[in-house]
CSV table of N, CA and C in Angstrom, one decimal:
chain,number,residue,atom,x,y,z
A,1,UNK,N,80.3,71.1,11.2
A,1,UNK,CA,80.8,69.5,11.4
A,1,UNK,C,79.6,68.9,11.6
A,2,UNK,N,79.8,67.6,10.9
A,2,UNK,CA,78.2,67.1,11.0
A,2,UNK,C,78.5,65.2,12.0
A,3,UNK,N,77.3,65.2,12.9
A,3,UNK,CA,77.1,64.7,13.8
A,3,UNK,C,75.9,63.9,14.0
A,4,UNK,N,75.6,62.3,13.9
A,4,UNK,CA,74.4,61.4,14.3
A,4,UNK,C,74.7,60.4,14.9
A,5,UNK,N,73.5,60.6,16.2
A,5,UNK,CA,73.7,59.3,16.9
A,5,UNK,C,72.2,59.2,17.2
A,6,UNK,N,72.0,57.5,17.1
A,6,UNK,CA,70.3,57.3,18.1
A,6,UNK,C,70.4,56.8,19.2
A,7,UNK,N,69.7,57.1,19.9
A,7,UNK,CA,69.8,56.7,21.2
A,7,UNK,C,67.8,56.4,21.9
A,8,UNK,N,68.3,55.4,22.6
A,8,UNK,CA,66.9,55.0,23.0
A,8,UNK,C,66.9,54.9,24.4
A,9,UNK,N,65.3,55.9,24.1
A,9,UNK,CA,65.3,57.1,25.6
A,9,UNK,C,64.4,56.0,26.3
A,10,UNK,N,64.3,56.1,27.6
A,10,UNK,CA,64.0,55.9,29.0
A,10,UNK,C,62.5,55.3,28.8
A,11,UNK,N,62.0,56.2,27.9
A,11,UNK,CA,60.3,55.6,27.9
A,11,UNK,C,60.3,54.6,26.3
A,12,UNK,N,61.5,53.9,26.4
A,12,UNK,CA,61.9,53.6,24.9
A,12,UNK,C,61.4,54.3,23.6
A,13,UNK,N,61.3,54.5,22.9
A,13,UNK,CA,61.3,55.8,22.1
A,13,UNK,C,62.9,55.6,21.6
A,14,UNK,N,63.0,56.0,20.3
A,14,UNK,CA,63.8,56.6,20.0
A,14,UNK,C,64.0,57.8,19.5
A,15,UNK,N,65.4,58.1,19.7
A,15,UNK,CA,65.5,59.7,19.6
A,15,UNK,C,67.1,59.5,18.9
A,16,UNK,N,66.7,60.5,17.2
A,16,UNK,CA,67.9,60.8,16.7
A,16,UNK,C,68.7,62.0,17.4
A,17,UNK,N,70.2,62.0,17.5
A,17,UNK,CA,70.7,63.3,17.4
A,17,UNK,C,71.4,63.8,16.4
A,18,UNK,N,71.4,64.7,15.8
A,18,UNK,CA,72.3,64.8,14.5
A,18,UNK,C,72.3,66.3,14.4
A,19,UNK,N,73.3,66.5,13.4
A,19,UNK,CA,74.0,68.1,13.5
A,19,UNK,C,71.8,68.4,12.7
A,20,UNK,N,71.6,69.6,12.7
A,20,UNK,CA,70.8,70.5,11.7
A,20,UNK,C,71.3,70.6,11.2
A,21,UNK,N,70.4,70.3,9.5
A,21,UNK,CA,70.3,70.5,8.4
A,21,UNK,C,69.7,71.6,7.9
A,22,UNK,N,70.5,72.6,6.5
A,22,UNK,CA,69.9,73.5,6.3
A,22,UNK,C,68.3,73.2,5.9
A,23,UNK,N,67.6,72.4,5.8
A,23,UNK,CA,66.5,71.6,5.6
A,23,UNK,C,65.6,71.7,6.8
A,24,UNK,N,66.0,72.0,7.7
A,24,UNK,CA,65.7,71.7,9.3
A,24,UNK,C,65.6,73.4,9.2
A,25,UNK,N,65.9,74.5,8.5
A,25,UNK,CA,65.8,75.4,9.4
A,25,UNK,C,64.3,76.2,9.7
A,26,UNK,N,63.6,76.1,9.2
A,26,UNK,CA,62.2,76.4,9.4
A,26,UNK,C,61.7,75.7,11.1
A,27,UNK,N,62.0,74.3,11.0
A,27,UNK,CA,61.2,74.1,12.4
A,27,UNK,C,62.6,74.3,13.4
A,28,UNK,N,63.4,74.9,12.9
A,28,UNK,CA,64.4,75.2,14.0
A,28,UNK,C,63.6,76.3,14.7
A,29,UNK,N,63.5,77.0,13.6
A,29,UNK,CA,63.1,78.9,14.0
A,29,UNK,C,61.6,78.3,14.7
A,30,UNK,N,60.6,77.4,14.6
A,30,UNK,CA,59.2,77.3,15.1
A,30,UNK,C,60.1,77.1,16.7
A,31,UNK,N,60.5,75.9,16.9
A,31,UNK,CA,61.1,75.6,18.2
A,31,UNK,C,61.6,76.7,18.6
A,32,UNK,N,62.8,77.5,18.3
A,32,UNK,CA,63.2,78.4,19.1
A,32,UNK,C,62.1,79.7,19.7
A,33,UNK,N,61.0,79.9,18.7
A,33,UNK,CA,59.8,81.0,18.7
A,33,UNK,C,59.1,80.3,20.4
A,34,UNK,N,58.9,79.0,19.7
A,34,UNK,CA,57.8,78.0,21.3
A,34,UNK,C,58.2,78.1,22.7
A,35,UNK,N,59.7,77.8,21.6
A,35,UNK,CA,60.9,77.6,23.7
A,35,UNK,C,60.8,79.5,24.2
A,36,UNK,N,60.4,80.5,23.4
A,36,UNK,CA,60.8,81.5,24.1
A,36,UNK,C,59.9,82.1,24.1
A,37,UNK,N,58.5,81.3,24.0
A,37,UNK,CA,57.1,81.7,24.2
A,37,UNK,C,56.7,81.2,25.8
A,38,UNK,N,57.7,80.5,26.2
A,38,UNK,CA,57.5,79.6,27.5
A,38,UNK,C,58.2,80.4,28.7
A,39,UNK,N,58.6,80.8,29.0
A,39,UNK,CA,59.9,82.3,30.2
A,39,UNK,C,59.8,83.3,29.7
A,40,UNK,N,59.6,84.0,30.7
A,40,UNK,CA,60.1,85.3,30.5
A,40,UNK,C,61.7,85.4,30.9
A,41,UNK,N,62.9,84.5,31.0
A,41,UNK,CA,64.0,84.7,31.6
A,41,UNK,C,64.7,84.6,30.3
A,42,UNK,N,64.6,85.0,29.4
A,42,UNK,CA,65.4,84.5,28.0
A,42,UNK,C,65.5,86.3,27.4
A,43,UNK,N,66.8,86.1,27.1
A,43,UNK,CA,66.4,87.2,26.4
A,43,UNK,C,66.1,88.2,25.0
A,44,UNK,N,65.3,87.3,24.2
A,44,UNK,CA,64.5,87.2,23.4
A,44,UNK,C,62.7,86.9,23.8
A,45,UNK,N,61.5,87.0,23.6
A,45,UNK,CA,60.5,86.4,23.8
A,45,UNK,C,59.7,86.0,22.6
A,46,UNK,N,58.8,85.6,22.9
A,46,UNK,CA,57.4,85.2,21.4
A,46,UNK,C,57.3,86.0,20.7
A,47,UNK,N,57.3,87.3,20.9
A,47,UNK,CA,57.0,88.3,20.4
A,47,UNK,C,57.8,89.0,19.5
A,48,UNK,N,59.4,88.7,19.3
A,48,UNK,CA,60.5,89.1,18.8
A,48,UNK,C,60.4,88.5,17.8
A,49,UNK,N,60.6,88.9,16.7
A,49,UNK,CA,61.0,88.2,15.4
A,49,UNK,C,62.1,88.7,15.1
A,50,UNK,N,63.4,87.7,15.3
A,50,UNK,CA,64.6,87.6,15.5
A,50,UNK,C,65.2,87.3,14.3
A,51,UNK,N,65.0,86.0,14.0
A,51,UNK,CA,64.9,85.3,13.1
A,51,UNK,C,64.2,84.8,11.9
A,52,UNK,N,64.7,85.2,10.3
A,52,UNK,CA,64.3,84.9,9.3
A,52,UNK,C,64.4,83.6,8.6
A,53,UNK,N,64.1,82.6,7.8
A,53,UNK,CA,64.5,81.6,7.3
A,53,UNK,C,65.8,82.0,6.3
A,54,UNK,N,66.6,83.1,5.7
A,54,UNK,CA,67.3,83.0,4.6
A,54,UNK,C,68.6,83.0,5.7
A,55,UNK,N,68.0,83.8,6.9
A,55,UNK,CA,69.1,83.4,8.0
A,55,UNK,C,69.7,82.5,8.5
A,56,UNK,N,68.6,81.7,9.2
A,56,UNK,CA,68.7,80.3,9.5
A,56,UNK,C,69.3,79.3,8.7
A,57,UNK,N,69.0,79.1,7.6
A,57,UNK,CA,69.7,78.6,6.5
A,57,UNK,C,70.9,78.7,6.4
A,58,UNK,N,71.4,80.3,6.2
A,58,UNK,CA,72.4,80.5,6.1
A,58,UNK,C,73.8,79.7,7.5
A,59,UNK,N,72.9,80.4,8.4
A,59,UNK,CA,73.8,79.8,10.1
A,59,UNK,C,74.3,78.5,9.4
A,60,UNK,N,72.8,77.5,9.7
A,60,UNK,CA,73.0,76.0,9.6
A,60,UNK,C,74.2,75.7,9.1
A,61,UNK,N,74.1,76.4,7.6
A,61,UNK,CA,75.1,75.8,6.5
A,61,UNK,C,76.6,76.1,7.2
A,62,UNK,N,76.9,76.8,7.8
A,62,UNK,CA,77.8,77.8,8.2
A,62,UNK,C,78.1,76.4,9.4
A,63,UNK,N,77.3,76.1,10.2
A,63,UNK,CA,77.9,75.2,11.2
A,63,UNK,C,78.2,73.6,10.6
A,64,UNK,N,77.2,73.3,9.5
A,64,UNK,CA,77.4,72.2,8.8
A,64,UNK,C,78.8,71.9,8.6
A,65,UNK,N,79.4,73.2,8.0
A,65,UNK,CA,81.0,73.7,6.8
A,65,UNK,C,81.8,73.4,8.2
A,66,UNK,N,81.6,73.7,9.4
A,66,UNK,CA,82.7,73.7,10.5
A,66,UNK,C,83.5,72.6,10.9
A,67,UNK,N,84.8,72.8,10.9
A,67,UNK,CA,86.1,72.0,11.6
A,67,UNK,C,85.4,72.4,13.0
A,68,UNK,N,84.7,73.1,13.7
A,68,UNK,CA,85.3,74.0,15.1
A,68,UNK,C,83.7,73.9,16.0
A,69,UNK,N,82.6,74.1,15.1
A,69,UNK,CA,81.4,73.8,15.6
A,69,UNK,C,80.4,73.1,15.1
A,70,UNK,N,79.2,72.3,16.4
A,70,UNK,CA,78.0,72.2,15.6
A,70,UNK,C,76.8,72.2,16.5
A,71,UNK,N,76.1,72.5,15.7
A,71,UNK,CA,74.5,72.9,15.8
A,71,UNK,C,73.6,71.8,15.5
A,72,UNK,N,73.3,71.1,17.3
A,72,UNK,CA,72.9,69.9,17.3
A,72,UNK,C,71.5,70.0,17.2
A,73,UNK,N,70.2,68.8,16.6
A,73,UNK,CA,68.9,68.7,17.2
A,73,UNK,C,68.9,67.6,17.5
A,74,UNK,N,67.6,67.5,18.5
A,74,UNK,CA,67.4,66.1,18.6
A,74,UNK,C,65.5,65.7,18.3
A,75,UNK,N,65.9,64.3,17.2
A,75,UNK,CA,64.5,64.3,17.1
A,75,UNK,C,63.4,63.1,17.4
A,76,UNK,N,62.4,63.1,17.7
A,76,UNK,CA,61.8,62.2,18.4
A,76,UNK,C,60.3,61.9,17.8
A,77,UNK,N,59.7,61.0,16.7
A,77,UNK,CA,59.2,60.4,16.2
A,77,UNK,C,58.8,61.8,15.0
A,78,UNK,N,59.7,62.3,14.5
A,78,UNK,CA,59.5,63.5,13.2
A,78,UNK,C,59.5,64.7,14.2
A,79,UNK,N,59.5,64.9,15.2
A,79,UNK,CA,59.3,66.6,15.8
A,79,UNK,C,61.0,66.5,16.5
A,80,UNK,N,60.9,67.4,16.5
A,80,UNK,CA,62.1,68.0,17.3
A,80,UNK,C,61.7,68.0,18.8
A,81,UNK,N,62.6,68.0,19.5
A,81,UNK,CA,62.2,68.0,21.2
A,81,UNK,C,63.4,69.0,21.3
A,82,UNK,N,64.5,69.4,20.8
A,82,UNK,CA,65.8,70.0,21.4
A,82,UNK,C,66.3,70.4,20.1
A,83,UNK,N,66.5,71.6,20.5
A,83,UNK,CA,68.1,72.5,19.5
A,83,UNK,C,68.5,72.6,20.4
A,84,UNK,N,70.5,72.6,20.0
A,84,UNK,CA,71.2,73.1,20.8
A,84,UNK,C,72.6,73.9,20.4
């Protein structure tokens, strides 16, 4: 499912909330490992290498073509700030 919306944050910056694209796969992986390295309270941690690029590209393509699911990312100044 495709989704896209621009919002203005409280600090005045623009944020694009949109469906994650296949081209976002590497950034999604990097954000996943960064956030998982920041806490001990998740099922995986920074040292676990559980996602590879081809898997993530396939996963994102599946979500883009789904009628019932969406995988969102929030982008501010060209950087991923959240992946949902």
